[in-house]
mmCIF file of C-alpha atoms and ligand atoms in Angstrom:
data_model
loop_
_atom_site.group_PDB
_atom_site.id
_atom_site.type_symbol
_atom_site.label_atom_id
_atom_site.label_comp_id
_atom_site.label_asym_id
_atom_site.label_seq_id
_atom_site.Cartn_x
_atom_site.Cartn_y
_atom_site.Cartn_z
ATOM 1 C CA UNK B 1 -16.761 10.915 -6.015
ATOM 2 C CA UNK B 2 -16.663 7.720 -4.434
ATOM 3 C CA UNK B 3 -15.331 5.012 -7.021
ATOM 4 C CA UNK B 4 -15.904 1.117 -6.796
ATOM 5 C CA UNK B 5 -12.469 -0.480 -5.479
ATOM 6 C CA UNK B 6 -11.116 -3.546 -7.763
ATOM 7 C CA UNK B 7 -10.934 -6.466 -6.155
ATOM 8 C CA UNK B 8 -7.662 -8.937 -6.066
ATOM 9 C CA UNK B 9 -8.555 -10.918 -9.402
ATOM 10 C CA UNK B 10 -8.735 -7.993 -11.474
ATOM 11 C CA UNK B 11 -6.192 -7.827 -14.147
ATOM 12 C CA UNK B 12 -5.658 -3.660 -13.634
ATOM 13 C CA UNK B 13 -4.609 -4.375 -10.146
ATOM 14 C CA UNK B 14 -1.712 -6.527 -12.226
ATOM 15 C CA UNK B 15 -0.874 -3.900 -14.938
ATOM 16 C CA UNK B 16 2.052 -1.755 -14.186
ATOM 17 C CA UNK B 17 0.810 2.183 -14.129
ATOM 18 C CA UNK B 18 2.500 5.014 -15.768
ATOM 19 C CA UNK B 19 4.064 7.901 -14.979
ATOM 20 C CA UNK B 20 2.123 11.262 -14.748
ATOM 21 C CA UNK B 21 3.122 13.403 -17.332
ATOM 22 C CA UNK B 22 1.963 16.436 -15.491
ATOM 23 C CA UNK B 23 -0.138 17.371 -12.365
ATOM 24 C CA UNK B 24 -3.193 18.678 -13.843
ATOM 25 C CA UNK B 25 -6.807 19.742 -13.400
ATOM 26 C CA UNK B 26 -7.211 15.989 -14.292
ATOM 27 C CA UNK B 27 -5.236 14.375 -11.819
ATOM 28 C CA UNK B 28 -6.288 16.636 -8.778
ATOM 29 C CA UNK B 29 -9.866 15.207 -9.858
ATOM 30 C CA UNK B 30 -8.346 11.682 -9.786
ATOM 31 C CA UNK B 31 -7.217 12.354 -6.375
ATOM 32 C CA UNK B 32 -9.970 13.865 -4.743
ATOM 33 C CA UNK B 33 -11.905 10.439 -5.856
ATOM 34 C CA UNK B 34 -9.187 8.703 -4.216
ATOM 35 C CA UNK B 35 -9.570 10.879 -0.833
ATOM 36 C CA UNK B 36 -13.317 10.640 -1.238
ATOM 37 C CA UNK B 37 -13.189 6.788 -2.123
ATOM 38 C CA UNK B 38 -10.587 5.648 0.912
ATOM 39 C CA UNK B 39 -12.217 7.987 3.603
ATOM 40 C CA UNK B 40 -15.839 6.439 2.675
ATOM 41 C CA UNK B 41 -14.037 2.735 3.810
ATOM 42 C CA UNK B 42 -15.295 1.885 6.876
ATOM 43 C CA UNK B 43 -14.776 -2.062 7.633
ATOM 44 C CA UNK B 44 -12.453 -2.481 7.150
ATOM 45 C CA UNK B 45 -10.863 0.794 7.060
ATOM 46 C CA UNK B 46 -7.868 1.561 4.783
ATOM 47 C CA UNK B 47 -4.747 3.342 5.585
ATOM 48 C CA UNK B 48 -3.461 3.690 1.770
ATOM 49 C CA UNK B 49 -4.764 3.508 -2.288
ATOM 50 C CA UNK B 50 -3.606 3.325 -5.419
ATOM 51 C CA UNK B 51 -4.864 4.890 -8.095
ATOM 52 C CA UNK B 52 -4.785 0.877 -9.625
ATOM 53 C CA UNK B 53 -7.117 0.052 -7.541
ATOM 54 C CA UNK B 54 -10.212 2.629 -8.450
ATOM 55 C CA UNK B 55 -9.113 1.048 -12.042
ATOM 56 C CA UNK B 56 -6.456 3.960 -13.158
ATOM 57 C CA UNK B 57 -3.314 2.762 -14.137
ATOM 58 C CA UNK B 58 -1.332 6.108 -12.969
ATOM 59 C CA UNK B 59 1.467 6.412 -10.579
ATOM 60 C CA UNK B 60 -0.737 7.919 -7.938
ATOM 61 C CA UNK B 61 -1.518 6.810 -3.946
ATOM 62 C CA UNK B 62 -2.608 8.191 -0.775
ATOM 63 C CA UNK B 63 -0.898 7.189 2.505
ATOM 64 C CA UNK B 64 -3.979 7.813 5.067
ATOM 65 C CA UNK B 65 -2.939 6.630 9.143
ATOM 66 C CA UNK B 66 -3.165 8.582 12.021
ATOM 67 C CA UNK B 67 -1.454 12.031 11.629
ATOM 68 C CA UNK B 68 0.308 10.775 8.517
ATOM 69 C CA UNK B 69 -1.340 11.613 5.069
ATOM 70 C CA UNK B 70 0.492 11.808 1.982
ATOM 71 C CA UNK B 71 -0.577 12.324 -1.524
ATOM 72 C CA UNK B 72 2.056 10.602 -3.431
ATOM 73 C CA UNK B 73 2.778 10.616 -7.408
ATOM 74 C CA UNK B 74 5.540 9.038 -9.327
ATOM 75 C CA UNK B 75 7.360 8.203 -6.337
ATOM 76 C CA UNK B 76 11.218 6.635 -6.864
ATOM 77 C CA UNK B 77 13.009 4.398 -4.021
ATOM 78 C CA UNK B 78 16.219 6.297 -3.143
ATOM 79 C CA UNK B 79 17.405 3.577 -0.547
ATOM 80 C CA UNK B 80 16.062 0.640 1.300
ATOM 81 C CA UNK B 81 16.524 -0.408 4.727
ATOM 82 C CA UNK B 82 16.598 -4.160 5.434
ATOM 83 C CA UNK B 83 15.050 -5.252 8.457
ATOM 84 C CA UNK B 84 17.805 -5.925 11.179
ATOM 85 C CA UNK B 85 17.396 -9.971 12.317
ATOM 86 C CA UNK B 86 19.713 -11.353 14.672
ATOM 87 C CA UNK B 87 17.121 -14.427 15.604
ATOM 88 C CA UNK B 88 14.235 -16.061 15.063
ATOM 89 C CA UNK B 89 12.212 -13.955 17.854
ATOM 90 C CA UNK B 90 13.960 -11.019 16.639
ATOM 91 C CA UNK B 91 12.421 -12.158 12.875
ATOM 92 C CA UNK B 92 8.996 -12.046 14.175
ATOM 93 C CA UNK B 93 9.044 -8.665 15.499
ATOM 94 C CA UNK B 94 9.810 -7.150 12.394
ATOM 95 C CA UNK B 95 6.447 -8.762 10.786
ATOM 96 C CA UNK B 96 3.524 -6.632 11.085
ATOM 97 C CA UNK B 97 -0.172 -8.008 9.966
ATOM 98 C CA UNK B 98 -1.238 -6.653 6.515
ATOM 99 C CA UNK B 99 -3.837 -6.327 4.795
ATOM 100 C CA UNK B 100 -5.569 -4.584 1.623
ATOM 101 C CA UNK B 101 -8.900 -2.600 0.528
ATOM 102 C CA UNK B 102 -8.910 -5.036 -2.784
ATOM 103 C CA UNK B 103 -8.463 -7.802 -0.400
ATOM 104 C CA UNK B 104 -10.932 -7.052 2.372
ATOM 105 C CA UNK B 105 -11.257 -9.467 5.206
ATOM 106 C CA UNK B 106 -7.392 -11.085 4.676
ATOM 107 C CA UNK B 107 -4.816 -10.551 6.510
ATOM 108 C CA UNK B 108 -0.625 -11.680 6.576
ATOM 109 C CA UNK B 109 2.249 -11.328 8.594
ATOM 110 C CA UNK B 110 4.268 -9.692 6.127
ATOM 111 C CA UNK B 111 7.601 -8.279 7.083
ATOM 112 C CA UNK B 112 8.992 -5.450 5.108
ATOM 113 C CA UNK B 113 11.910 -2.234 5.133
ATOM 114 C CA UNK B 114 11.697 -0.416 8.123
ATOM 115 C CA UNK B 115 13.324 2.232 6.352
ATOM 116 C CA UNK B 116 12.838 3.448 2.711
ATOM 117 C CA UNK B 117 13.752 7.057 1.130
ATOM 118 C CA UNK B 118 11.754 8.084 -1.682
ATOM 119 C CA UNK B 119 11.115 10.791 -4.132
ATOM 120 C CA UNK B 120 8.042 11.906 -5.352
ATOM 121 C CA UNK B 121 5.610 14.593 -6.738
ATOM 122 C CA UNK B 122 3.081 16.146 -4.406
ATOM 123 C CA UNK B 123 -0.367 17.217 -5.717
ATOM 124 C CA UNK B 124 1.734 20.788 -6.025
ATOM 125 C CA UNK B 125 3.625 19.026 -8.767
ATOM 126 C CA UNK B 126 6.502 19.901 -5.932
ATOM 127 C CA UNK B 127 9.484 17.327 -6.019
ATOM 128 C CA UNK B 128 9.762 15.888 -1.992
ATOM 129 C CA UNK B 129 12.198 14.061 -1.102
ATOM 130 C CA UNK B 130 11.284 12.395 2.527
ATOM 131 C CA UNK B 131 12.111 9.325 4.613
ATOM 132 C CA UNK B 132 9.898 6.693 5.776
ATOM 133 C CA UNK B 133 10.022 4.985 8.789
ATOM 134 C CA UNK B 134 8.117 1.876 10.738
ATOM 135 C CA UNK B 135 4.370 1.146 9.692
ATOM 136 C CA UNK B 136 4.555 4.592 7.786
ATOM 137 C CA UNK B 137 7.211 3.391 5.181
ATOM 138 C CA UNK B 138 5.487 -0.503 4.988
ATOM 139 C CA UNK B 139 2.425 1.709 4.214
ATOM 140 C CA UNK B 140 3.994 3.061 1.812
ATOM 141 C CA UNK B 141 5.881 0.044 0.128
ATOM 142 C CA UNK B 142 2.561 -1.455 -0.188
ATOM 143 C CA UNK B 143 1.501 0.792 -1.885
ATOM 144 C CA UNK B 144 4.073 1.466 -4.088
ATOM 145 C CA UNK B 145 4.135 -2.356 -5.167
ATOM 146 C CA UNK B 146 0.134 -1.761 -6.400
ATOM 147 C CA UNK B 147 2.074 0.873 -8.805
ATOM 148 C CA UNK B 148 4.154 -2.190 -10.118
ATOM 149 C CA UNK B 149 1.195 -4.529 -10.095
ATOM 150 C CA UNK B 150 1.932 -6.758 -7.197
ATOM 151 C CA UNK B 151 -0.206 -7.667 -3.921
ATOM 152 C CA UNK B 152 0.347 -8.238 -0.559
ATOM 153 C CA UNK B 153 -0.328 -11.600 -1.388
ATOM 154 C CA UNK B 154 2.504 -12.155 -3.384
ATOM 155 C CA UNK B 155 4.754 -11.094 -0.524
ATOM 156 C CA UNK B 156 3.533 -13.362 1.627
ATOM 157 C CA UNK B 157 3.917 -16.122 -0.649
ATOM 158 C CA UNK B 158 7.968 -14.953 -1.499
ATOM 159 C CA UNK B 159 8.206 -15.084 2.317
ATOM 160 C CA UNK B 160 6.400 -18.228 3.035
ATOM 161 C CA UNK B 161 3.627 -16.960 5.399
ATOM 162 C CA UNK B 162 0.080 -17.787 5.907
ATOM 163 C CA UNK B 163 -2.598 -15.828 5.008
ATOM 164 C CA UNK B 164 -5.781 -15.253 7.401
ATOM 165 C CA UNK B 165 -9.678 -14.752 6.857
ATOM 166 C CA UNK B 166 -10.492 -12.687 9.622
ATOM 167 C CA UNK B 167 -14.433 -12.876 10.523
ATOM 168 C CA UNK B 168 -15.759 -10.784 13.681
ATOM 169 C CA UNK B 169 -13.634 -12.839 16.308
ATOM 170 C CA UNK B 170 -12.571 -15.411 13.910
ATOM 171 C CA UNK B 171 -9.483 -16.446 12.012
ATOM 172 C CA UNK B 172 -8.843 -18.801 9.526
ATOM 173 C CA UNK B 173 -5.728 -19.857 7.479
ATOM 174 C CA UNK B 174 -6.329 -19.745 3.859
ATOM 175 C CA UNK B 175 -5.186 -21.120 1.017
ATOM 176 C CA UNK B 176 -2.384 -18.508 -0.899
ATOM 177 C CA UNK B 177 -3.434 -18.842 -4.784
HETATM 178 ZN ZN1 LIG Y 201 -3.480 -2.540 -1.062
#
């Protein structure tokens, strides 16, 4: 079933989610509201959600983006990669444009771990443990920060970068509150 996605200012989206206890009967039906909920996004389209965000406080996400799809829960960061900069070009190339489904229309050069090995359930209740690399792994930290209750936005402010309305053609720096 298709569920409403919370919007930045909602206090769930701040709350940080639980553990799963156990991959039930429950949870798959959790999930398949996710799948239903993030493939029925159209503009803009999403490439991740957390369960946060469709107001469940679980450790739960989907990783949707090309060829990769993931069904994550209770995922743990084994290791980090820091992104490599050797100069101020070199800085920029690292930062990729973000954005969010509770945040539709913004946008941020946000630069993240080009690297990061986690651990997680699948929806088997299976224990993976699988390395994440380039726009799959900031997909991922994203998403893994909704699970501790933080935004995109507050990335970009810890980094100092402007956020952007983007409208049709148009783009326009916003305030960061
Ligand atoms: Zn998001």
């Amino acid at each position: 079933m298709v569920k409403k996605i919370l919007k930045s200012g909602d206090p769930v989206l701040r709350k940080k989610s639980a553990k799963v206890e156990r991959v039930d009967k429950k949870i798959l039906g959790l999930i398949s509201d996710m799948e239903d909920t993030l493939n029925s996004q159209k503009e803009p389209e999403g490439v991740g959600l957390a369960a946060p965000q469709i107001g469940k406080n679980l450790q739960i996400f989907l990783a949707n983006y090309k060829n990769f799809h993931r069904i994550v829960i209770n995922p743990k960061i084994l290791e980090i990669g820091k992104p490599k900069i050797k100069s101020k070009t070199d800085d920029q190339k690292h930062e990729v444009l973000e954005g969010c489904l509770s945040l539709p229309h913004y946008y941020g050069p946000l630069k993240r771990a080009d690297y990061v090995k986690v651990q997680y359930l699948d929806q088997n209740g299976k224990v993976i443990t699988e390395k994440f690399t380039g726009f799959n792994a900031q997909i991922v930290l994203h998403e893994i920060d909704h699970l501790n209750g933080k935004l995109f936005i507050d990335r970009l402010l810890e980094q100092g970068k402007p956020l952007y309305k983007v409208e049709g053609e148009k783009w326009e720096e916003v305030e960061l509150i």
